[in-house]
Coordinates of C-alpha atoms and ligand atoms in Angstrom, one line a residue:
X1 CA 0.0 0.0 0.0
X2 CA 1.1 3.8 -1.1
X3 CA 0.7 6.8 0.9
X4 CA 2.3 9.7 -0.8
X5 CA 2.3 13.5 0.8
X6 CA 3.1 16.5 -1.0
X7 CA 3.6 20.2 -0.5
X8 CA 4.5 23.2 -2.8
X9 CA 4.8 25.3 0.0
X10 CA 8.4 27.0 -0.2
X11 CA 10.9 25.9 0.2
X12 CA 9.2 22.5 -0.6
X13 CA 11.9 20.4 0.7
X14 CA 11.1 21.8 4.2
X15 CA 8.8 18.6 4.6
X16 CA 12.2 16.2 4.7
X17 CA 12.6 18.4 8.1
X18 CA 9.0 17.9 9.2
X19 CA 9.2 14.0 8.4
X20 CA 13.0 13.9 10.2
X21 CA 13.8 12.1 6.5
X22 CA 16.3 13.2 4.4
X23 CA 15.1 13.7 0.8
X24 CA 18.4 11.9 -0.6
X25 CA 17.4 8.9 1.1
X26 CA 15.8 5.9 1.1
X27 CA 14.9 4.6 4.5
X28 CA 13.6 0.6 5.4
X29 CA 12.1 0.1 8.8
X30 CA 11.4 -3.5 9.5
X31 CA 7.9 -3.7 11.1
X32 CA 6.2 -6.9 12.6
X33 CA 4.1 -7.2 9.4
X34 CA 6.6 -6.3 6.5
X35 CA 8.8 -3.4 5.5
X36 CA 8.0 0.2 5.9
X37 CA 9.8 2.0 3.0
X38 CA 10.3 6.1 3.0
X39 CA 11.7 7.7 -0.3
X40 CA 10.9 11.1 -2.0
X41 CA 9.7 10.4 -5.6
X42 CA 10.3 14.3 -6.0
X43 CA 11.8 16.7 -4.3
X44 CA 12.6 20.0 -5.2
X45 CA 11.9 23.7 -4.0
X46 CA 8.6 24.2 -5.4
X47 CA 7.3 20.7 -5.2
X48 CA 8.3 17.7 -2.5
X49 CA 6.8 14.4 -2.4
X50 CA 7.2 11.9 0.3
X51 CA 6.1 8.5 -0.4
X52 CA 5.6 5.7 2.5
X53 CA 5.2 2.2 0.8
X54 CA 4.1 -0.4 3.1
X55 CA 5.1 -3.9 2.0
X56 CA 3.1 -6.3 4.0
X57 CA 3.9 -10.1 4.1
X58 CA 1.1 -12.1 3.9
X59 CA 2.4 -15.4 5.1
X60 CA 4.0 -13.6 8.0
X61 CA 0.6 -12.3 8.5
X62 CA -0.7 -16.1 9.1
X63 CA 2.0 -17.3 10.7
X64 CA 1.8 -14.3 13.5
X65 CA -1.8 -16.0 14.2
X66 CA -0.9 -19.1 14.2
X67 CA -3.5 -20.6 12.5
X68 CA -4.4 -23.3 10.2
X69 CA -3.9 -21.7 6.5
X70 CA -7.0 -21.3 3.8
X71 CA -6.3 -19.6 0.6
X72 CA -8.2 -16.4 2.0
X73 CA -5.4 -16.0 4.2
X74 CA -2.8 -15.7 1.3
X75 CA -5.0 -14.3 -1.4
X76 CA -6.5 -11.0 0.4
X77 CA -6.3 -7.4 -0.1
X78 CA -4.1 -6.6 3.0
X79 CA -0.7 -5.8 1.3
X80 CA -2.7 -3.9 -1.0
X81 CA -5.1 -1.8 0.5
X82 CA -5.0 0.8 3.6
X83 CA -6.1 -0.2 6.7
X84 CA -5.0 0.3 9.9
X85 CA -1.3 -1.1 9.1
X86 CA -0.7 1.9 6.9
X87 CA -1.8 3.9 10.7
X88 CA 0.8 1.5 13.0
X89 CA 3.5 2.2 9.9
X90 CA 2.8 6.0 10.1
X91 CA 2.8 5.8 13.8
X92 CA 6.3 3.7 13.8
X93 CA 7.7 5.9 10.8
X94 CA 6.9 9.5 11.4
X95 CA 5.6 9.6 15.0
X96 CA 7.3 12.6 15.5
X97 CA 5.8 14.2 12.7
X98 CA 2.4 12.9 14.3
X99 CA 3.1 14.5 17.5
X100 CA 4.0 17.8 16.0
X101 CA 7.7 17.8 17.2
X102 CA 10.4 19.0 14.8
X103 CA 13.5 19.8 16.6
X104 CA 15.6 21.2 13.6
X105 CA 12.4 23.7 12.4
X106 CA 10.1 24.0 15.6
X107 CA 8.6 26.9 13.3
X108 CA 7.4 24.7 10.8
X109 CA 5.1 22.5 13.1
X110 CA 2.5 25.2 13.7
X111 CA 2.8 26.3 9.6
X112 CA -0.1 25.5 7.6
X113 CA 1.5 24.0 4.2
X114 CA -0.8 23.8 1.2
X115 CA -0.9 19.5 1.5
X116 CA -1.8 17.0 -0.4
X117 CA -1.9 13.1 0.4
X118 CA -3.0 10.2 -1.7
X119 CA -3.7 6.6 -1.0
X120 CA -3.4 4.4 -3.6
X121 CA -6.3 2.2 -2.7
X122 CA -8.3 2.4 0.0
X123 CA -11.5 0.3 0.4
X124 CA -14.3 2.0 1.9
X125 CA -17.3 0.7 3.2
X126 CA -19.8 3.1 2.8
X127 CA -18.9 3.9 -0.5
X128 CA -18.0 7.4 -1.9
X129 CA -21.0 9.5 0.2
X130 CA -19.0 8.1 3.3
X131 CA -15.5 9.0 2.2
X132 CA -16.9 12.5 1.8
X133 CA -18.7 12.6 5.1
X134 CA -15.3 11.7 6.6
X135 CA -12.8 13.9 5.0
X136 CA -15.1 16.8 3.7
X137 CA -16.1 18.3 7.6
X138 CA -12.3 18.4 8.3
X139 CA -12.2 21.1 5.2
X140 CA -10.6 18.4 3.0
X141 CA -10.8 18.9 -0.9
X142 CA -11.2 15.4 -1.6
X143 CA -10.9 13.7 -5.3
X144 CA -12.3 10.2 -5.5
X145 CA -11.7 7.7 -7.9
X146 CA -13.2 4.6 -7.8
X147 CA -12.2 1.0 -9.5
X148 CA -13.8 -2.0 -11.2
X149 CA -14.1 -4.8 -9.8
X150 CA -12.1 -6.5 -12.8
X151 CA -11.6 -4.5 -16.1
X152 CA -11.7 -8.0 -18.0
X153 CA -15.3 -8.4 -16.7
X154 CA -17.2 -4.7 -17.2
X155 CA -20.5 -6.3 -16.7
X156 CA -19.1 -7.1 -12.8
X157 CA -19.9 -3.6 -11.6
X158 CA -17.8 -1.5 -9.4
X159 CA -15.6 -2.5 -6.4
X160 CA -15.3 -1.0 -2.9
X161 CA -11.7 0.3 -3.8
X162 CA -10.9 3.7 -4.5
X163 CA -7.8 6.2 -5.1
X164 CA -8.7 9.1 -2.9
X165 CA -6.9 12.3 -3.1
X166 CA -7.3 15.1 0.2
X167 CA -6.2 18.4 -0.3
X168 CA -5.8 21.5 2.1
X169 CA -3.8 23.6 3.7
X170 CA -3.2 22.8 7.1
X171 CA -0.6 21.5 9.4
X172 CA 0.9 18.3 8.9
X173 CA 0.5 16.8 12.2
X174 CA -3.3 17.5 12.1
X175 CA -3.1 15.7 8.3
X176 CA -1.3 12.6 9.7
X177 CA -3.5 12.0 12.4
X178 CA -6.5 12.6 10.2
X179 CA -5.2 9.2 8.2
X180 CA -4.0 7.9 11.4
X181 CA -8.1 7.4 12.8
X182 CA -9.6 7.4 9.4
X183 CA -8.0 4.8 7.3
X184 CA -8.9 2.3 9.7
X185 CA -12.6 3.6 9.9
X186 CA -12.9 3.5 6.1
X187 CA -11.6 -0.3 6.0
X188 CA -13.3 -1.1 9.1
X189 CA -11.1 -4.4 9.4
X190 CA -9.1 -3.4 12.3
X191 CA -5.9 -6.1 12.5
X192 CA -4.7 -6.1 15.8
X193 CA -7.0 -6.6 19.3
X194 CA -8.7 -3.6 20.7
X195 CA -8.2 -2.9 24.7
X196 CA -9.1 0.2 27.0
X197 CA -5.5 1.7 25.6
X198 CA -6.9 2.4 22.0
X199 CA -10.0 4.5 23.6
X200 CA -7.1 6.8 24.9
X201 CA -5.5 6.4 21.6
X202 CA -8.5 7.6 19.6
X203 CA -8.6 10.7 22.0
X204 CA -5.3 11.5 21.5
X205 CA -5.2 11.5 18.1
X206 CA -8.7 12.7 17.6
X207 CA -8.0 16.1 20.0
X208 CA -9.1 19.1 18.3
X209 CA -11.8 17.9 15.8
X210 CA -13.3 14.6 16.6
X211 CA -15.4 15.7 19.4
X212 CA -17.0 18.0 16.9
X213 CA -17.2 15.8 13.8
X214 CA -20.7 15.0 12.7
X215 CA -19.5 11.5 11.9
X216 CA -18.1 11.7 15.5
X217 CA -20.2 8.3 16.7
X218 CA -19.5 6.2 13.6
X219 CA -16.0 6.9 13.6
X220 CA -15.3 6.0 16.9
X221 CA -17.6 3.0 16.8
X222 CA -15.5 1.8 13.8
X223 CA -12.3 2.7 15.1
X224 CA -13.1 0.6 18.3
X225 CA -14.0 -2.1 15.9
X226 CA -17.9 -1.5 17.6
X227 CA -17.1 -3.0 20.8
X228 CA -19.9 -1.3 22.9
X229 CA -18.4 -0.2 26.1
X230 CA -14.9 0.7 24.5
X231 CA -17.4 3.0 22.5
X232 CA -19.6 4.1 25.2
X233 CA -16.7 5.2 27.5
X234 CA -15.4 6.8 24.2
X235 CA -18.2 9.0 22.9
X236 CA -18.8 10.4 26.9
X237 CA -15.3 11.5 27.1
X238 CA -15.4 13.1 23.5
X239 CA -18.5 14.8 24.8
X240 CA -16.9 16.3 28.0
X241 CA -13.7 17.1 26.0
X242 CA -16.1 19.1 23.4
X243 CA -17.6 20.9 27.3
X244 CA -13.9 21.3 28.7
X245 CA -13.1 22.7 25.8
X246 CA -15.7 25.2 25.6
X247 CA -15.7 25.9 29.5
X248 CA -11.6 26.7 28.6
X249 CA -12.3 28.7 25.3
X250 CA -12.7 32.1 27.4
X251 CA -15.8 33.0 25.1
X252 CA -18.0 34.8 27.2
X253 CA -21.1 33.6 25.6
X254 CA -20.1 30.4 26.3
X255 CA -19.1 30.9 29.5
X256 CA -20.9 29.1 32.6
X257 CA -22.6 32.2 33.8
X258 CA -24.1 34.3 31.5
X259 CA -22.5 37.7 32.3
X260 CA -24.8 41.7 32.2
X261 CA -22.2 43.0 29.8
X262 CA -20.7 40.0 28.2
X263 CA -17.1 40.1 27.8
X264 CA -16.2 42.7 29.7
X265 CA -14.0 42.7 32.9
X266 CA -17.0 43.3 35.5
X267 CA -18.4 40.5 34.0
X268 CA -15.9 38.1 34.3
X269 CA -15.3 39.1 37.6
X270 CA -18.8 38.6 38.1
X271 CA -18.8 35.4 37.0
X272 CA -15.5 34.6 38.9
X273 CA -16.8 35.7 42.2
X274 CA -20.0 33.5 42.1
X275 CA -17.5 30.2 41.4
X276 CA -15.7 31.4 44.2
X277 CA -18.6 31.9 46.5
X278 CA -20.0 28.6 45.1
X279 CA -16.5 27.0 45.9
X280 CA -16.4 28.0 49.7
X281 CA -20.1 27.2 50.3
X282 CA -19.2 23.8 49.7
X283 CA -16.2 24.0 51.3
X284 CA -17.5 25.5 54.5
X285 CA -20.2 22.5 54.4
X286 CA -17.9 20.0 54.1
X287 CA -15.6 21.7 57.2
X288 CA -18.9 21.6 59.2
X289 CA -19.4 18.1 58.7
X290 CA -15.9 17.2 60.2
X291 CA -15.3 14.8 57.3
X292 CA -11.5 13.7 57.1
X293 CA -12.0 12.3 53.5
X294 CA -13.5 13.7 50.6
X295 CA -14.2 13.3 47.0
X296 CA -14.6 15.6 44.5
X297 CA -16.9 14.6 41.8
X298 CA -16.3 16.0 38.4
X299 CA -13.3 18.0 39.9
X300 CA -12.6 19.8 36.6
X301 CA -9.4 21.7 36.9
X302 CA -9.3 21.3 40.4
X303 CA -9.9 24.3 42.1
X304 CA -11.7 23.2 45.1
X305 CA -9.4 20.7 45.6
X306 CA -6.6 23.1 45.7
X307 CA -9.1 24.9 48.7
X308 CA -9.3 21.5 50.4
X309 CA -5.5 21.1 50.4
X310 CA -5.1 24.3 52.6
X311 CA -7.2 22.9 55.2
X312 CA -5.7 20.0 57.7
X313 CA -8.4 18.5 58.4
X314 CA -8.7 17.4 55.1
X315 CA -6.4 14.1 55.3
X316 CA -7.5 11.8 52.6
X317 CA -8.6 13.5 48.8
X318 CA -10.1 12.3 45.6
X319 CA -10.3 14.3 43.1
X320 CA -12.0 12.3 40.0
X321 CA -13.0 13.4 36.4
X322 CA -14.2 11.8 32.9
X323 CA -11.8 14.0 31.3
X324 CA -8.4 13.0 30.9
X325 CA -7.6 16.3 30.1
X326 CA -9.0 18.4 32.7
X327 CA -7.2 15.9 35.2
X328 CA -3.8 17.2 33.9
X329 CA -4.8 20.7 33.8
X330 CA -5.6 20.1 37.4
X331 CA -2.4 18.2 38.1
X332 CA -0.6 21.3 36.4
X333 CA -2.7 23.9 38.6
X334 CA -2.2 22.3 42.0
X335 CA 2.3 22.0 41.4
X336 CA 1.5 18.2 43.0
X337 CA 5.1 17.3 41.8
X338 CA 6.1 20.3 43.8
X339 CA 4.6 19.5 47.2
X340 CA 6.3 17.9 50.3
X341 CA 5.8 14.3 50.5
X342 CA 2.9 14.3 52.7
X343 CA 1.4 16.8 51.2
X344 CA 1.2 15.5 48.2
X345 CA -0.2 12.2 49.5
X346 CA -3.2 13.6 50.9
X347 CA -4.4 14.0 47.1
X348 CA -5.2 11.4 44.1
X349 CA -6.7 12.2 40.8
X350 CA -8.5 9.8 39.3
X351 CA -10.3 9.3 35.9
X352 CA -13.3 7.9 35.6
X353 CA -16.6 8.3 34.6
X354 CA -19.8 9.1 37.8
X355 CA -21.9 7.1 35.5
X356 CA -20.9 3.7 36.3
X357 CA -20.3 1.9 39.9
X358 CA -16.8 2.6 41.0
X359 CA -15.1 0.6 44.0
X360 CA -13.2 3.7 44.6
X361 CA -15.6 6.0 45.1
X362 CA -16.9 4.2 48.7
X363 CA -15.8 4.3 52.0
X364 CA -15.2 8.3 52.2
X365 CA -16.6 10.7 54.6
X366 CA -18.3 13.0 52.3
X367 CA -19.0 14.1 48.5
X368 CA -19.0 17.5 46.3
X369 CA -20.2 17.3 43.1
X370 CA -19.7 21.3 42.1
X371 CA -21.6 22.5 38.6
X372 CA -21.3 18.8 37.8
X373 CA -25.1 17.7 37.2
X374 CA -26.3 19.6 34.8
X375 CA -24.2 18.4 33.0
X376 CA -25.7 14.4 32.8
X377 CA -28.3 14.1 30.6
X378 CA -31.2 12.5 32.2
X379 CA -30.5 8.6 32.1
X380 CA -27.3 9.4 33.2
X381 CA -28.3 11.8 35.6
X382 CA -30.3 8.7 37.3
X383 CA -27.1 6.8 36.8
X384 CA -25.0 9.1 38.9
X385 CA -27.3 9.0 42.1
X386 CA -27.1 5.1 41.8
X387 CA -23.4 5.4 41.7
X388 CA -23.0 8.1 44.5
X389 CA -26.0 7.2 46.7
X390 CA -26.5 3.5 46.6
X391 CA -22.8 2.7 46.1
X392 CA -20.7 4.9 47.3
X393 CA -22.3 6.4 50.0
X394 CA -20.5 9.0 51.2
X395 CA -21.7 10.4 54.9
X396 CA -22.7 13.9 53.6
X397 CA -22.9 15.2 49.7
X398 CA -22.6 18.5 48.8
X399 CA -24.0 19.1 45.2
X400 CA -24.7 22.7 43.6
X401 CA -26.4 23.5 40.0
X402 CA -27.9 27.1 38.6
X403 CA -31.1 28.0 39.8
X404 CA -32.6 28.7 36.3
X405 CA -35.2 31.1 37.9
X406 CA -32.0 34.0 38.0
X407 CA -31.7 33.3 34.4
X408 CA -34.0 36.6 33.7
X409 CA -31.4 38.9 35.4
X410 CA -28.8 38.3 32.8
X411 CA -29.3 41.0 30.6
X412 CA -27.3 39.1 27.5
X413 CA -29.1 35.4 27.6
X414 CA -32.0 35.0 25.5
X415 CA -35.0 34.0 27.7
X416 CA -35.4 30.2 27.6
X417 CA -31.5 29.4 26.9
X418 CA -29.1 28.1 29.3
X419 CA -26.4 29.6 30.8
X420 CA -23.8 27.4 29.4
X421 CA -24.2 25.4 25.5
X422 CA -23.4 22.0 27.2
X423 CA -25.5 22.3 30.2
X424 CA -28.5 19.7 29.6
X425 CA -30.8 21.0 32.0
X426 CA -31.2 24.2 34.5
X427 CA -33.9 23.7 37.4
X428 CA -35.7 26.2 39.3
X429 CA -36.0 26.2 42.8
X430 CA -38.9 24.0 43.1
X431 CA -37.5 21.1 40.6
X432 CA -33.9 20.8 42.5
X433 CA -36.2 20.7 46.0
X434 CA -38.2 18.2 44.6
X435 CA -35.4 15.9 42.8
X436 CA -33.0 16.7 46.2
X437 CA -36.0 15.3 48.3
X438 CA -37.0 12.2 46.4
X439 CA -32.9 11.6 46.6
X440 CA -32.9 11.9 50.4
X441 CA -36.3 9.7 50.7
X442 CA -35.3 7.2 48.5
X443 CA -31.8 6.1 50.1
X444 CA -31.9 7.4 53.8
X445 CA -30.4 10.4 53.6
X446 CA -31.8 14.3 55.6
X447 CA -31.6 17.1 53.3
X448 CA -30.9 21.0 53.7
X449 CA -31.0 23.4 50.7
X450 CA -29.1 26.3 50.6
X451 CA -29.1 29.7 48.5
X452 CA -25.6 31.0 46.7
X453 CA -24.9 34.3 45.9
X454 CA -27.1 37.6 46.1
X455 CA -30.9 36.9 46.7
X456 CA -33.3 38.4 44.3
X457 CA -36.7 38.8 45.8
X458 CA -38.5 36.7 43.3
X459 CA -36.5 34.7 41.4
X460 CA -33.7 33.5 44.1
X461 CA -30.2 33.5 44.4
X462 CA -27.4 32.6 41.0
X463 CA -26.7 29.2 42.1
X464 CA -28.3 26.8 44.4
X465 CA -26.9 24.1 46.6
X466 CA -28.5 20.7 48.8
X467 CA -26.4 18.9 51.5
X468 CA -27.1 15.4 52.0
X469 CA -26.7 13.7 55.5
X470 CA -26.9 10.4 55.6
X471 CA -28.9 8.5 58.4
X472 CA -27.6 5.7 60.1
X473 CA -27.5 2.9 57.5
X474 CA -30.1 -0.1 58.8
Ligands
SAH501 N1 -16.4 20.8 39.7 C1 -15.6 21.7 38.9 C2 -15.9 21.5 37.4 C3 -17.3 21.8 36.9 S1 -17.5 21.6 35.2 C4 -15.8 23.1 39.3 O1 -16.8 23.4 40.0 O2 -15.0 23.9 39.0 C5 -18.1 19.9 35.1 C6 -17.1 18.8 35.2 O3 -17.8 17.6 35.2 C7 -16.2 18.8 34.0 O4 -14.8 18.8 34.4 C8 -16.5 17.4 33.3 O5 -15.4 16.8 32.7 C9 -17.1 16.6 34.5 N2 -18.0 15.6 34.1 C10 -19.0 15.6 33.2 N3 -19.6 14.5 33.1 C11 -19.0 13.6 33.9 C12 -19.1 12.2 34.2 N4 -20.0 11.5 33.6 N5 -18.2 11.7 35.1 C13 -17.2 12.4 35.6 N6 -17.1 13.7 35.4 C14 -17.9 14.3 34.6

């Protein structure tokens, strides 16, 4: 199989610094299927092509599985087509290129180049309208064309095997792990066993434009070769990275509270000051309830777990999140790698998702689950109090959302929007009494509502938290 990448940006040859290859040469990497081979069919200022040809060995194919031989096994299209040993070639081959690293031109990584990358054959299932779907939201000019089954027999129709062309301008990194997820989803024959490492893979090399991909569920259910709860697990953390991502972006309009004056500095402030009023509600409850160990649900970045580290009585702390991400943001924020010993033992991030049963999550004094629910759609919503309040059950659990009733005195939210695009849900004051109740009824726990921020006569206070107590277990 051929993969071949060319620019015309200038000095064309700069892409024999981006691919660490040296135009002049012909490199050979011995892989565990075949031979890898690099070479630059052309190379000059205006116009440089790299070509990787991947020659796969079928019988070492059969032999790696061990099993009995059929003629299938040795007549297939595998050395031929693209498929996910064309992505573990580019990974081997160019990695660095993949992670956007170039030592000798660091410059160059962040350059758009005009690109262009052709694979020989690639068989898509799907057909053409799928190809397109793939390559065309990623602002791909794509040039398809397809083959005959066999141009002896015309009257056999058309095969599943095309020549596809993708042309923009765009950094190669982003181009190389565009083929690194998608050849495998347009073969959708993955070779090698799929484990929870390539659901991290997939995020990894899908940061930046998977989450928002309108193929987003087929390609990951493909790339995980449709096992179900590698997909499931996958799909929620795209959909929280999409959220984190937002929540980071700084765009007021997209910020968690709608600011008066969006965008301005009173308004951020504004918006600042009710998270930090929001923050040491929940930390004063906790303090109250003289719990020694506590989890934060949904940590995020990890502010109030940097609050809960200034305070002693604080000795054992979780902090846990869905997103992977967020976790090493809050890693970076709280310097862990820079605290004393002890210190630094008093804390654990974990990553996980609130939605399923966790051993890990029982046996602590209390819970805070801050700006965290509204974000659960509403099956998983009922999935999260199963996890927190029939599994883990925490002594006390501190949980805050908006109070949606406020929502009139921003002056920049159209009425009947929420404060935030991913939030799934804002209650009023009567729905979060009546869902905080049922809670409390329904697995022994006492319950005491509390207002956060500035009251407004009618419509309440910003944000709105419950505390639940939980009775003496029977
Ligand atoms: N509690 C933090 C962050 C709130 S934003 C704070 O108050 O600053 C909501 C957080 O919930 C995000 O970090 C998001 O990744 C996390 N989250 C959303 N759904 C989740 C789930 N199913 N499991 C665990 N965390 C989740």
């Amino acid at each position: 199989m051929l993969l071949t990448l060319t620019t015309t940006h200038q000095p064309a040859t700069d892409l024999g610094y981006l691919l660490h290859k040296n135009p002049a040469r012909v490199q050979s990497f011995l892989l565990a299927y075949g031979t890898a081979h690099i070479f630059y069919p052309e190379a000059s200022v205006r116009r440089c092509t790299a070509a990787l040809l991947l020659d796969i060995d079928p019988i070492q194919l059969v032999r790696r599985k061990g099993e009995a031989l059929s003629l299938e096994q040795y007549v297939n299209d595998r050395p031929y087509a693209a498929s996910s040993f064309l992505s573990v070639a580019l990974a081997q081959t160019m990695g660095t290129a993949l992670n956007g690293h170039c030592a000798q031109r660091p410059e160059l990584v962040n350059t758009p180049l005009p690109l262009e990358a052709t694979i020989s054959v690639v068989k898509c299932r799907g057909g053409e309208a799928f190809l397109r779907r793939l390559f065309e939201p990623l602002a791909y000019t794509v040039t398809i064309t397809p083959h005959v089954l066999d141009e002896e027999f015309p009257a056999w129709g058309m095969s599943h095997y095309y020549t596809i062309t993708l042309t923009q301008c765009c950094r190669l990194s982003e181009l190389l792990n565009h083929l690194y997820v998608l050849i495998p989803v347009l073969d959708d024959e993955k070779h090698y066993w799929i484990g929870d490492d390539e659901v991290e893979k997939l995020l990894r090399r899908g940061r930046g434009w998977l989450e928002t991909h309108p193929e987003r569920d087929h390609i990951t259910s493909r790339y995980l070769k449709h096992q179900r709860s590698l997909v499931r697990e996958a799909i929620a953390r795209l959909v929280t990275e999409e959220e984190s991502e937002s929540e980071e972006s700084g765009d007021p309009e997209s910020d968690d509270e709608v600011p008066t004056a969006a965008g301005t500095e009173a308004a951020q402030e504004q918006h600042q000051s009710l998270h930090t009023l929001r923050l040491h509600t929940v930390l004063s409850l906790l303090r109250e309830s003289n719990a020694r160990s506590v989890l934060d649900l949904g940590c995020g970045e990890g502010k109030l777990l940097k609050l809960l580290l200034q305070e002693k009585q604080f000795e054992r702390i979780v902090g846990m999140d869905v997103s992977y991400r967020t976790l090493e943001i809050a890693q970076r924020r709280l310097r862990l790698e820079r605290l004393p010993s002890k210190q630094r033992e008093r804390v654990t991030l974990i990553h996980g998702a609130l939605t399923y049963r966790d051993k890990r999550l029982q046996g602590f004094d209390a819970a805070a689950a801050t700006e965290v629910i509204e974000h659960l759609d509403p099956p998983r919503l009922s999935a999260f109090e199963r996890v927190i309040f029939e599994c883990a059950r925490p002594g006390m659990v501190v949980v805050t959302t908006p109070n949606a009733e406020y929502n009139v005195n921003y002056a920049t939210l159209p009425e009947g929007r929420l404060r935030h695009a991913d939030h799934r849900f804002e209650w009023s004051r009567a729905e979060f009494q009546t869902w905080g109740q049922r809670i409390a009824r329904q697995y022994g726990y006492s319950v005491r509502f509390f207002p956060i921020g500035a009251q407004d006569e009618t419509h309440g206070s910003p944000s709105q938290a419950v505390m639940f107590s939980k009775e003496q277990d029977a």
